[in-house]
PDB file of C-alpha atoms in Angstrom:
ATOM      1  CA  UNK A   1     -20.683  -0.424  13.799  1.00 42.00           C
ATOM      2  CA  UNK A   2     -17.492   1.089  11.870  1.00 46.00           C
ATOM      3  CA  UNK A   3     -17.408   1.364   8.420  1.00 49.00           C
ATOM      4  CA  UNK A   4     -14.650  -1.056   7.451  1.00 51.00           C
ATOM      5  CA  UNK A   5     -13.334   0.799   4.695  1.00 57.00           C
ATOM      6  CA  UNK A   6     -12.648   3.729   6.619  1.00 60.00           C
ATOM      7  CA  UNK A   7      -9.832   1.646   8.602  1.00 67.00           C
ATOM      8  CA  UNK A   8      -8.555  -0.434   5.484  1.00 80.00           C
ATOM      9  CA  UNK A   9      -4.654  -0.004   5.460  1.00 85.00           C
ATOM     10  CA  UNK A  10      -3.199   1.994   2.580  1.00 88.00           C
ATOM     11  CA  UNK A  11      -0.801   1.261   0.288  1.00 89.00           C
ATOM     12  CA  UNK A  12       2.655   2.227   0.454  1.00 92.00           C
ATOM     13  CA  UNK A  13       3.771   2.922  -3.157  1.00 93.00           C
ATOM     14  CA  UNK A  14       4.208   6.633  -2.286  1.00 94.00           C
ATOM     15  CA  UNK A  15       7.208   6.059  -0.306  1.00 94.00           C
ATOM     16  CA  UNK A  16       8.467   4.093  -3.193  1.00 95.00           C
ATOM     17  CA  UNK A  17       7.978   6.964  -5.683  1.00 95.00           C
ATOM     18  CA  UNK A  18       9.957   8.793  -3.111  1.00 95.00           C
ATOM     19  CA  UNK A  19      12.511   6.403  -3.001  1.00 95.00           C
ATOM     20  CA  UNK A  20      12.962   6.375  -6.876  1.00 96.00           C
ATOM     21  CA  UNK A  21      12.508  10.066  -7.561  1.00 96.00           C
ATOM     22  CA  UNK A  22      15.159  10.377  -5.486  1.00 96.00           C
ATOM     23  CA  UNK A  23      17.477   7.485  -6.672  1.00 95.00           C
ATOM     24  CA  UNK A  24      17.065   9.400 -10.396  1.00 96.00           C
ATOM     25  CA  UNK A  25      18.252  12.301  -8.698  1.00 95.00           C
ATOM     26  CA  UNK A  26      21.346  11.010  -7.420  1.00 94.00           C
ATOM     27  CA  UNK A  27      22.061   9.171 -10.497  1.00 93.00           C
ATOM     28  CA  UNK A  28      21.100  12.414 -12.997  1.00 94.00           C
ATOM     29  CA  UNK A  29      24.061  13.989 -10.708  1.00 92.00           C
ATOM     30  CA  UNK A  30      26.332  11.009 -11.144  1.00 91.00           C
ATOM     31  CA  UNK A  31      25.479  11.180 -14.778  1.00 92.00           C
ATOM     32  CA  UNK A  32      26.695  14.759 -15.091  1.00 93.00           C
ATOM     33  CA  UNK A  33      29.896  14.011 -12.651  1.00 88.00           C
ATOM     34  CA  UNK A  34      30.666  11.107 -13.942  1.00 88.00           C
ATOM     35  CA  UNK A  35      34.430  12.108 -14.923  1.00 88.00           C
ATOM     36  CA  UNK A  36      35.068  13.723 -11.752  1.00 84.00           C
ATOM     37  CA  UNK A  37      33.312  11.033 -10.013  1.00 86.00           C
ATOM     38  CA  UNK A  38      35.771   8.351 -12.353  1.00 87.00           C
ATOM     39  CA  UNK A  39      39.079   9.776 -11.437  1.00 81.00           C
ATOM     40  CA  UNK A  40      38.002  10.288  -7.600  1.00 80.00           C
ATOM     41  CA  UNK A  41      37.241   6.249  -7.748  1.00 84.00           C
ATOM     42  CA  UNK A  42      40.190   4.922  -9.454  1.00 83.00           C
ATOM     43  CA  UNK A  43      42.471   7.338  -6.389  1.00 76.00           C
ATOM     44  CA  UNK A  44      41.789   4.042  -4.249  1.00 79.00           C
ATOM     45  CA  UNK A  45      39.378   1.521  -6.625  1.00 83.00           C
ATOM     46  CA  UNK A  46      39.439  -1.183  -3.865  1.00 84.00           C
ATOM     47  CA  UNK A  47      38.268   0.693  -1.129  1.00 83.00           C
ATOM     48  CA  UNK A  48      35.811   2.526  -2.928  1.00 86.00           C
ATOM     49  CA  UNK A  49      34.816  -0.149  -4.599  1.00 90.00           C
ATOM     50  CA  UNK A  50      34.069  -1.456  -0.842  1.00 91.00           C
ATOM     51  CA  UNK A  51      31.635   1.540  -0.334  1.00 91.00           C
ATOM     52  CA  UNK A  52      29.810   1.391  -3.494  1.00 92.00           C
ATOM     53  CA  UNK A  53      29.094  -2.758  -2.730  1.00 94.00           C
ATOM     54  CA  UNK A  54      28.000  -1.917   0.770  1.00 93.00           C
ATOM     55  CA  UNK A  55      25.874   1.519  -0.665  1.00 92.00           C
ATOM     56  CA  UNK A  56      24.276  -0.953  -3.126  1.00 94.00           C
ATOM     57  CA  UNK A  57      23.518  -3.579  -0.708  1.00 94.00           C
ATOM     58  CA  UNK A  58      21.636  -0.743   1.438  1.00 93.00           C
ATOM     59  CA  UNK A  59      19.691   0.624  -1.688  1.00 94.00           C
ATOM     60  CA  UNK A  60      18.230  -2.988  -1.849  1.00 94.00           C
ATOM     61  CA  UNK A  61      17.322  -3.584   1.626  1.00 93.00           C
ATOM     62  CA  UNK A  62      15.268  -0.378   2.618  1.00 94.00           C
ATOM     63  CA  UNK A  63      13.704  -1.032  -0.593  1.00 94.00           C
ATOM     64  CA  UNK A  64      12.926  -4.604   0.344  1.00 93.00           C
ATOM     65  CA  UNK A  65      11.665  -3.443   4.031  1.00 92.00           C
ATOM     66  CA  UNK A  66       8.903  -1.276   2.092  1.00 93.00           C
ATOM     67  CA  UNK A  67       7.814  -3.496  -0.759  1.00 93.00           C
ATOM     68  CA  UNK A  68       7.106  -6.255   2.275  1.00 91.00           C
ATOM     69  CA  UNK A  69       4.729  -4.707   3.678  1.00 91.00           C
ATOM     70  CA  UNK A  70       2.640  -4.692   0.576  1.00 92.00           C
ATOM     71  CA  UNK A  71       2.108  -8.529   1.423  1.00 89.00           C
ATOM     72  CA  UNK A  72       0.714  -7.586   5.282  1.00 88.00           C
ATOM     73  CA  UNK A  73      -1.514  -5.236   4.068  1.00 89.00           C
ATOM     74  CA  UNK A  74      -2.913  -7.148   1.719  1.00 87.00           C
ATOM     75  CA  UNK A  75      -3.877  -9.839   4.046  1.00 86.00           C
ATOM     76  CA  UNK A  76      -5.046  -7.350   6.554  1.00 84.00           C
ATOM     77  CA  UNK A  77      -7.313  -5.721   4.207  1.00 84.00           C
ATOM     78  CA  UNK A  78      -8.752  -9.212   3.127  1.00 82.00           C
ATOM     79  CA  UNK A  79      -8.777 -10.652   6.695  1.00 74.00           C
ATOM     80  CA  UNK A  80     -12.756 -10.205   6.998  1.00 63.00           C
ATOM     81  CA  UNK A  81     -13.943 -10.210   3.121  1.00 65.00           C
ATOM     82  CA  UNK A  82     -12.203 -14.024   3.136  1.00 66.00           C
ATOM     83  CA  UNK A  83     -10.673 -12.988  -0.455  1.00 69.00           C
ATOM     84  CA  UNK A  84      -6.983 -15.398  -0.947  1.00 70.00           C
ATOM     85  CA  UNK A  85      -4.212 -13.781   0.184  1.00 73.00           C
ATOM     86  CA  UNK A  86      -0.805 -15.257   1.215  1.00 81.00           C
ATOM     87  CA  UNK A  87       0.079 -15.379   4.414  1.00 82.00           C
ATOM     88  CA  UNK A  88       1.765 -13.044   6.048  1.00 84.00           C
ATOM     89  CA  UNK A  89       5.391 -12.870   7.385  1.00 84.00           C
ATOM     90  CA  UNK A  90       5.365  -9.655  10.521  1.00 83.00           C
ATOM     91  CA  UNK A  91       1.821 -10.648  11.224  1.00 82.00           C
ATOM     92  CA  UNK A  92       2.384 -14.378  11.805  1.00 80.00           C
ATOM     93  CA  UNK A  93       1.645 -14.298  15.211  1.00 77.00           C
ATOM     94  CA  UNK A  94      -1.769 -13.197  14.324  1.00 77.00           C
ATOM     95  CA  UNK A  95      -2.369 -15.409  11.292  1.00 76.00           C
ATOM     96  CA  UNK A  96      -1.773 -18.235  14.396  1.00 76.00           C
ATOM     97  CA  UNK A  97      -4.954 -16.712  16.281  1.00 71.00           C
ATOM     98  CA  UNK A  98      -7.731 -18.585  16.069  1.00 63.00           C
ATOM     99  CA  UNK A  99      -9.590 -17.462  12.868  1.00 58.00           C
ATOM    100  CA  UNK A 100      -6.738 -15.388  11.636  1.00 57.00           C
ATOM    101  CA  UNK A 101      -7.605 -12.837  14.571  1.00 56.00           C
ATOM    102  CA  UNK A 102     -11.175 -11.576  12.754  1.00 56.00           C
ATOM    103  CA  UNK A 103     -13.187 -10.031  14.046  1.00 54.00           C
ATOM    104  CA  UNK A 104     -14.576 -11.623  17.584  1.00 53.00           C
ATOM    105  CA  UNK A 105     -11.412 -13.003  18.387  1.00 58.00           C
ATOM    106  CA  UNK A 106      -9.428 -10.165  19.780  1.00 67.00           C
ATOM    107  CA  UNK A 107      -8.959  -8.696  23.116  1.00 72.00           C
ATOM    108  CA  UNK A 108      -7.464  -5.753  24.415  1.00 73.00           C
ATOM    109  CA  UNK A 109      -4.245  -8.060  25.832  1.00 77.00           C
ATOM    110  CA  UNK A 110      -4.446  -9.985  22.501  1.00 76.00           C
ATOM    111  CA  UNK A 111      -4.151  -7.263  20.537  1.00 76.00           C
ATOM    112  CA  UNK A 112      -1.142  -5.519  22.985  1.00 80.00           C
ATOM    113  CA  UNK A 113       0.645  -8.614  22.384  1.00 81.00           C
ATOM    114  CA  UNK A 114       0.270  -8.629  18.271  1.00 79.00           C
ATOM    115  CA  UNK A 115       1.271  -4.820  18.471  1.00 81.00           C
ATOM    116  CA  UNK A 116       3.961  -5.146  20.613  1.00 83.00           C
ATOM    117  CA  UNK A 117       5.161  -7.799  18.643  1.00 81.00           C
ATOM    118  CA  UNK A 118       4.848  -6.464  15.471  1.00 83.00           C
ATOM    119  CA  UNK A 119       6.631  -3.468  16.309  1.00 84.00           C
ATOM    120  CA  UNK A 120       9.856  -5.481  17.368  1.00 85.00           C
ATOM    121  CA  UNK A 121       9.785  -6.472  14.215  1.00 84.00           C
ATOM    122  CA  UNK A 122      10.123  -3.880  12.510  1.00 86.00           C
ATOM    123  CA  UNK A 123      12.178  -2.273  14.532  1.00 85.00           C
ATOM    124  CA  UNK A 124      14.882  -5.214  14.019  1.00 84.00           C
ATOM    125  CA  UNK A 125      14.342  -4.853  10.397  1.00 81.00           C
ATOM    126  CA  UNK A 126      15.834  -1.555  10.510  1.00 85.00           C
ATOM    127  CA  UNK A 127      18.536  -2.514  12.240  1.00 88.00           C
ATOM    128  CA  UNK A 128      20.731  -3.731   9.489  1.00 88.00           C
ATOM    129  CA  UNK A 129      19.992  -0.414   7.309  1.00 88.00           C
ATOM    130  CA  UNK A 130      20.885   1.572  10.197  1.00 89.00           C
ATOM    131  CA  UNK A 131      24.143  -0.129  10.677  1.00 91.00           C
ATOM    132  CA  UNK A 132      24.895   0.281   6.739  1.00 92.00           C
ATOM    133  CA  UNK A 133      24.313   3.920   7.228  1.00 90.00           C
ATOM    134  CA  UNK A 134      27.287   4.246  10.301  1.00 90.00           C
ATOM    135  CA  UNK A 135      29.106   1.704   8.201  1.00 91.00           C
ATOM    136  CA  UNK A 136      29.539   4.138   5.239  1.00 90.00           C
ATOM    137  CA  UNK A 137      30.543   7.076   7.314  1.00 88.00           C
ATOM    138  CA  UNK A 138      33.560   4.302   9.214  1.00 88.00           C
ATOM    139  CA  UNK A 139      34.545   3.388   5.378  1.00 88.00           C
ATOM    140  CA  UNK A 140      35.212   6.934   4.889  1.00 84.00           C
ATOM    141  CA  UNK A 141      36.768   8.090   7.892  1.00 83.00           C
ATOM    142  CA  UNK A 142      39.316   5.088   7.310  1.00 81.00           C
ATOM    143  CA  UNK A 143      40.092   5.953   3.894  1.00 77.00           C
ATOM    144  CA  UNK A 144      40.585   9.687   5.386  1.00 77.00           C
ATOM    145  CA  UNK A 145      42.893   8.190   8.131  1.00 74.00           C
ATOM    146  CA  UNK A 146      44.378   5.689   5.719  1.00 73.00           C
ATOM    147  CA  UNK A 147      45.477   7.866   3.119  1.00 68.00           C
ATOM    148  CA  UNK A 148      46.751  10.796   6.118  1.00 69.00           C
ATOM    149  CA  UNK A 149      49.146   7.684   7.373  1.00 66.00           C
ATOM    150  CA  UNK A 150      50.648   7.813   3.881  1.00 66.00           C
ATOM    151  CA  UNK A 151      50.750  11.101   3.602  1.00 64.00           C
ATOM    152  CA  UNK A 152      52.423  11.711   6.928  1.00 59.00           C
ATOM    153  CA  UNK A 153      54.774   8.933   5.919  1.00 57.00           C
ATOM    154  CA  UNK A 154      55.503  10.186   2.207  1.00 57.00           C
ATOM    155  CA  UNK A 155      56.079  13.642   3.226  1.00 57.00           C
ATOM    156  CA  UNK A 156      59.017  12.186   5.886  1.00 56.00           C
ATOM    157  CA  UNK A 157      60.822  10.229   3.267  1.00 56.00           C
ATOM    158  CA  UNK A 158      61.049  13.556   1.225  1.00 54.00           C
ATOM    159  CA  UNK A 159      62.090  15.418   3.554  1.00 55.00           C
ATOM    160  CA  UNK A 160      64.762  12.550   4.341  1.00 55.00           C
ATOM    161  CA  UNK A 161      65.526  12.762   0.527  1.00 57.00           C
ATOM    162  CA  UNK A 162      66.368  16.265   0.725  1.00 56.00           C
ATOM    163  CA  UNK A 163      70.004  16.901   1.109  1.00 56.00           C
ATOM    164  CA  UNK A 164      71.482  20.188   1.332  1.00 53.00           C
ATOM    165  CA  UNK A 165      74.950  22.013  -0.825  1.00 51.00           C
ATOM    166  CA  UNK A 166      72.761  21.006  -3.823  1.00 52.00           C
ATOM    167  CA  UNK A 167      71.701  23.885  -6.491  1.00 55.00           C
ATOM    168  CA  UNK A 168      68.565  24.988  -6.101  1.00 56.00           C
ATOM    169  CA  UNK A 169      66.939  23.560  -9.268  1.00 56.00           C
ATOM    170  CA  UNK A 170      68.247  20.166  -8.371  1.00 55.00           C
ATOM    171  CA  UNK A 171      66.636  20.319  -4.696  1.00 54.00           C
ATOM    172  CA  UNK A 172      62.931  21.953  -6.160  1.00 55.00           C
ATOM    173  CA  UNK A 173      62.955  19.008  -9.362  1.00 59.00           C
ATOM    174  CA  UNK A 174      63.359  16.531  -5.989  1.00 54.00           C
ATOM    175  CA  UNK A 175      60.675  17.897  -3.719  1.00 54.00           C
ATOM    176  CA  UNK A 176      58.444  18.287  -6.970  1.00 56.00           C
ATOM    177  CA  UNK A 177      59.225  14.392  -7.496  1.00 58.00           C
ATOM    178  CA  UNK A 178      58.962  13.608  -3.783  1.00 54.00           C
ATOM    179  CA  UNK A 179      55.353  15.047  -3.233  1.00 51.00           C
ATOM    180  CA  UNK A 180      53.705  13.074  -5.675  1.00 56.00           C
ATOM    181  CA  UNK A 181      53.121  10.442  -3.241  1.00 55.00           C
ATOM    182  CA  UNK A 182      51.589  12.574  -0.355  1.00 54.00           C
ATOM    183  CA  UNK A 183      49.363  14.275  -2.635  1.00 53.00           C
ATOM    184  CA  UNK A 184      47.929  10.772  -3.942  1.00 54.00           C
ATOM    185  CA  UNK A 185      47.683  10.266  -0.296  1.00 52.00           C
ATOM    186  CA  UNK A 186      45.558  12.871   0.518  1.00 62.00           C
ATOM    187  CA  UNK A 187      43.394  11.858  -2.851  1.00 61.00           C
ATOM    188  CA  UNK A 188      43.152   8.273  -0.944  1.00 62.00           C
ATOM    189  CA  UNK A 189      41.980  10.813   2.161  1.00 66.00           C
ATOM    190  CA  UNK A 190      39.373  12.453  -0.030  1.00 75.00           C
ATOM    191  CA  UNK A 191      37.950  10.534  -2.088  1.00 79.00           C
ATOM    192  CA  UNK A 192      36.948   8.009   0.261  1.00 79.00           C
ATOM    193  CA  UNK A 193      35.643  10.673   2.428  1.00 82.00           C
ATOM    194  CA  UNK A 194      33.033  11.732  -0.372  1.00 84.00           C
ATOM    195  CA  UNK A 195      32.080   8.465  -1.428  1.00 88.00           C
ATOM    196  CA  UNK A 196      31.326   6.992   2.053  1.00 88.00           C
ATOM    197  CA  UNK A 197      29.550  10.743   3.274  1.00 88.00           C
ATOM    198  CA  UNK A 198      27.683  10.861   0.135  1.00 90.00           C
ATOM    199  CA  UNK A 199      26.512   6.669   0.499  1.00 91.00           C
ATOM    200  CA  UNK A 200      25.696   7.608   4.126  1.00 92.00           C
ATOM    201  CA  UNK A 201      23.136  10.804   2.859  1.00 91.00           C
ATOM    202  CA  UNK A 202      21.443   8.436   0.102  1.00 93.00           C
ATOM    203  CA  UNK A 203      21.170   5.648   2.481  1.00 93.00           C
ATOM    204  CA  UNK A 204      19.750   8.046   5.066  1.00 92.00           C
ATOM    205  CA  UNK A 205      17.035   9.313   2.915  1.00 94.00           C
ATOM    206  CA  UNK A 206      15.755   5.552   1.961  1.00 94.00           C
ATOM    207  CA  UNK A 207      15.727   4.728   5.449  1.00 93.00           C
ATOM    208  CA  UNK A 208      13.930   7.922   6.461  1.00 93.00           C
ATOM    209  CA  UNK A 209      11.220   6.568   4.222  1.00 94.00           C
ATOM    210  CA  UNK A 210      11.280   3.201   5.195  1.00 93.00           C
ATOM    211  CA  UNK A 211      10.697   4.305   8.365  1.00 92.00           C
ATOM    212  CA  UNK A 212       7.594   5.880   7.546  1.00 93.00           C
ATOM    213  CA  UNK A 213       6.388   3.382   5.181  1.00 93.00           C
ATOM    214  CA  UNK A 214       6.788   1.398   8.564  1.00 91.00           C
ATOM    215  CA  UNK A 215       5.337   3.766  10.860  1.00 92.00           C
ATOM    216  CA  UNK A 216       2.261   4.515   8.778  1.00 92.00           C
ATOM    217  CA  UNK A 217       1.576   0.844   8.411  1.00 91.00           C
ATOM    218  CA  UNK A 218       1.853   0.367  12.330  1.00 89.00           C
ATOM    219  CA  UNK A 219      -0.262   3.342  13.039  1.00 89.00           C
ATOM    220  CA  UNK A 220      -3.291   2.051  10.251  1.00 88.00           C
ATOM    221  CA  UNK A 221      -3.154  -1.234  11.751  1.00 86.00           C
ATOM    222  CA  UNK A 222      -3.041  -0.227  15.373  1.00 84.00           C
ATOM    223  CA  UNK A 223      -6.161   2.002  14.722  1.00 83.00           C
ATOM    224  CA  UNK A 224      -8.054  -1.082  12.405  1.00 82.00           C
ATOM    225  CA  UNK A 225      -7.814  -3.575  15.493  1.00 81.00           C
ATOM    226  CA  UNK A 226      -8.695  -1.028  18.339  1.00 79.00           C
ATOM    227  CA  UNK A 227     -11.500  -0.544  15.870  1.00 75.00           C
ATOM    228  CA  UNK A 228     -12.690  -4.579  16.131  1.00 69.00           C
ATOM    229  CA  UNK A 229     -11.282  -4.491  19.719  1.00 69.00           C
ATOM    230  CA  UNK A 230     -14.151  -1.360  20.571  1.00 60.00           C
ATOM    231  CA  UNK A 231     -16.950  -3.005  18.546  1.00 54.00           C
ATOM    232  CA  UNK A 232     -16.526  -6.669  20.194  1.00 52.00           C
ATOM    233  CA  UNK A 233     -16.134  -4.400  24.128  1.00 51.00           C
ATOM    234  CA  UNK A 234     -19.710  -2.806  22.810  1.00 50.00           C
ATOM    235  CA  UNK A 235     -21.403  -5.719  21.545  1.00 49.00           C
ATOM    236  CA  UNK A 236     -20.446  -7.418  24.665  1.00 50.00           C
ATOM    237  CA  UNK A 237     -21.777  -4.874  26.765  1.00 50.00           C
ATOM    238  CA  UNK A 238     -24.784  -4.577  25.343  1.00 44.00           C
ATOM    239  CA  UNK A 239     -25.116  -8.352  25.487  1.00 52.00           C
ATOM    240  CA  UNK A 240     -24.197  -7.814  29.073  1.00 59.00           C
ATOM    241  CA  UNK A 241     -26.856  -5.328  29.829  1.00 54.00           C
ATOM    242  CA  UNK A 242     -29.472  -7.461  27.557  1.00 53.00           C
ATOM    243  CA  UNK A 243     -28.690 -10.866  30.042  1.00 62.00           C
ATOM    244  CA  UNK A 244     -29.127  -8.155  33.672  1.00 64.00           C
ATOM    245  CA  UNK A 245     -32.586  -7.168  31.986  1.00 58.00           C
ATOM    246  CA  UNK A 246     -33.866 -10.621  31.467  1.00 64.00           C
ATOM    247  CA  UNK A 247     -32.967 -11.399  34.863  1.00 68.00           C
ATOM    248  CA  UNK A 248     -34.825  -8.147  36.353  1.00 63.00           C
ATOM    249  CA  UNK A 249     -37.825  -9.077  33.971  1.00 64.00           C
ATOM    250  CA  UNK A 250     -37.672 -12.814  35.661  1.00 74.00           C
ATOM    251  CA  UNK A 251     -37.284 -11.226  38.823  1.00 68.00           C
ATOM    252  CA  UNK A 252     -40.320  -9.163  38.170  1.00 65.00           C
ATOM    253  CA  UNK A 253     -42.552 -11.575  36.589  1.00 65.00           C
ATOM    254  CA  UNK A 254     -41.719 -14.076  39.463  1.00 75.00           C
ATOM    255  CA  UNK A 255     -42.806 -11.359  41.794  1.00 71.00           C
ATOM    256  CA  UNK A 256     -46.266 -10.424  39.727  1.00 73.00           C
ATOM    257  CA  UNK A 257     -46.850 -14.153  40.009  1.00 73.00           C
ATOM    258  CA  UNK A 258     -46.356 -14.466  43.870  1.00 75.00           C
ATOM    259  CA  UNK A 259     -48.488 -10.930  44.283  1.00 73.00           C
ATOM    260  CA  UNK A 260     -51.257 -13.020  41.811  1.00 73.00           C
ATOM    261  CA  UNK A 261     -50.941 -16.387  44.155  1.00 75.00           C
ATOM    262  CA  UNK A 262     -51.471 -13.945  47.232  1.00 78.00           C
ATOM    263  CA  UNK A 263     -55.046 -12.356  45.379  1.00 75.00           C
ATOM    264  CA  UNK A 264     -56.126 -15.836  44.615  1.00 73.00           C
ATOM    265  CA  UNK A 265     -55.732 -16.761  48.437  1.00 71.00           C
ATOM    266  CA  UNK A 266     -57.011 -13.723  49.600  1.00 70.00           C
ATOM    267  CA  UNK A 267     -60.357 -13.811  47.080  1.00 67.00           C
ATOM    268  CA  UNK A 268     -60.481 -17.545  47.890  1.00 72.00           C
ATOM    269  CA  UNK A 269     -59.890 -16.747  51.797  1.00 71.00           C
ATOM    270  CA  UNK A 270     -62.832 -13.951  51.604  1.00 71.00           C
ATOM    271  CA  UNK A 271     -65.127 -16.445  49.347  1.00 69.00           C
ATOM    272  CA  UNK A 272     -65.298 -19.034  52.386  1.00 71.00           C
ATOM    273  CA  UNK A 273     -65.491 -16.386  54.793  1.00 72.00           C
ATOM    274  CA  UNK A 274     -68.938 -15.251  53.365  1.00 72.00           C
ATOM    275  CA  UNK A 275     -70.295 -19.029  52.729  1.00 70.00           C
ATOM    276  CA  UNK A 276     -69.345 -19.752  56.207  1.00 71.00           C
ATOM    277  CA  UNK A 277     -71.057 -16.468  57.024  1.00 70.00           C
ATOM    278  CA  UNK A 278     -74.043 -17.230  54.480  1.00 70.00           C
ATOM    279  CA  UNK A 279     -74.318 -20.459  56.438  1.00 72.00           C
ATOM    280  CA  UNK A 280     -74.352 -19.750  59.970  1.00 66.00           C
ATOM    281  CA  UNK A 281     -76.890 -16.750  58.764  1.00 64.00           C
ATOM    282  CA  UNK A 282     -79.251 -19.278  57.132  1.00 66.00           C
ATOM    283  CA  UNK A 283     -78.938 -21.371  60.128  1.00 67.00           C
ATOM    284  CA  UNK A 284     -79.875 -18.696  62.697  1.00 66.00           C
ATOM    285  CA  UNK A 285     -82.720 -17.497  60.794  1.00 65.00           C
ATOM    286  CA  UNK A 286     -83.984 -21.152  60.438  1.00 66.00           C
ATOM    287  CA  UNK A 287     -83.870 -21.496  64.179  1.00 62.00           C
ATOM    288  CA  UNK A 288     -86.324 -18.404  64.571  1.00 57.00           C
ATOM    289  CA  UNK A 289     -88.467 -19.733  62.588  1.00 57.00           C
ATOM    290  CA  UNK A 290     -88.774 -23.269  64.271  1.00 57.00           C
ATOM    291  CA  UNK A 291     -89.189 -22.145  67.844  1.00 53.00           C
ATOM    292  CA  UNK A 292     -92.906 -22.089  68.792  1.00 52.00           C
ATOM    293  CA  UNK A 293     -95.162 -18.447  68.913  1.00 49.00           C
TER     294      UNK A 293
END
């Protein structure tokens, strides 16, 4: 029989130091930036403004998809002790099973299903943080776009402005004054660019390590239930062979009794044999002796 805690599921806290360490990181950089970072935001503050909502939004939700799982584990591990535990939320379909699928109530197809189940689950769960992820990377490539459309557009209205026979001072002070509104195009271009690339990398990493929060639980649990799922296939094969030997020891006793019955018969048979023989002996020697010398 397994030892049980050798399949108990582990906990997934590591992936949240991960998560964190990393978060400090980002925001130790920010810290140090933070002037840079001010004047790139307030180039275009509703857009980027846009991108930090959505980059905050993801931060949340691959957290959420890892601190979760803490609750399925927890009822996993206490699934056989019978300690309280809430009930679980990916796993519902097995908390359904009859006994909360313990031990003796799985099968191999039982358990495909839970699996198979479970890991739709999870997968869908990702979804949305994958979608964040491409969704920073659009934000910025439409700033970029957006602020090359006024660009393109502010450099042709200077270059309409420009009229010729002026001096030359006259016409550079106008094309000084004229570019001011491509350049803050291109810082619209830019800036939205670097905060929707840089939202997509830190949104990447979390969900890199939700994912293996995710896996690993999959993979512990997977391994736990084949574990119950081999144990129950042994014990019923042993059962199995235990019911064909009673049956061969019937068989056998049955056929100990017939060869018995047959003795009897025989050693009964050969008993009235010899009386009949002890008889007819008696009788022929009492004839000899009655006839006449």
């Amino acid at each position: 029989m397994p030892n049980r805690d050798v399949y108990r599921l582990s906990s997934p806290t590591i992936f949240l130091v991960r998560m964190a360490v990393f978060l400090i990181l980002v925001g130790f950089v920010a810290l140090i930036l933070y002037k840079q970072i001010l004047v790139a935001f307030m180039a275009n503050p509703g857009l980027n403004s846009l991108i930090l909502a959505v980059e905050a939004f993801g931060i949340i939700l691959t957290v959420t998809q890892v601190t979760r799982l803490f609750r399925e584990i927890a009822w996993v591990n206490a699934r056989d002790s019978g300690e309280p535990a809430k009930p679980p939320v990916l796993l519902a379909p097995m908390a359904r099973l009859p006994g909360g699928g313990a031990k003796g109530t799985l099968t191999p197809q039982i358990l495909r299903l839970v699996l198979d189940s479970l890991g739709t689950r999870l997968d869908e769960s990702r979804e949305t943080a994958r979608y964040l992820t491409g969704l920073m990377v659009f934000l910025g490539l439409l700033g970029t776009f957006w602020g090359l459309l006024e660009t393109v557009g502010s450099i042709g209205a200077v270059i309409a402005s420009l009229q010729g026979g002026g001096d030359t001072a006259s016409l550079f002070n106008d094309l000084k004054t004229g570019l001011t509104r491509p350049l803050a195009g291109m810082s619209l271009a830019f800036t939205a660019s670097l905060f929707g690339l840089a939202g997509s990398l830190v949104l990447g990493f979390l969900d890199l390590q939700a994912g293996q929060a995710q896996n690993r639980f999959y993979t512990e649990l997977e391994d736990r239930l084949s574990a119950d799922v081999e144990t129950e296939k042994t014990t019923a094969d042993v059962n199995e062979s235990l019911d064909h030997l009673a049956v061969g020891v019937q068989a056998l006793v049955r056929n100990m009794r017939q060869e018995q019955q047959m003795i009897r018969d025989w050693v009964e048979a050969q008993a009235g044999q010899q009386a009949r023989l002890q008889t007819a002996l008696e009788n022929l020697f009492a004839g000899e002796n009655s006839e006449p010398r």
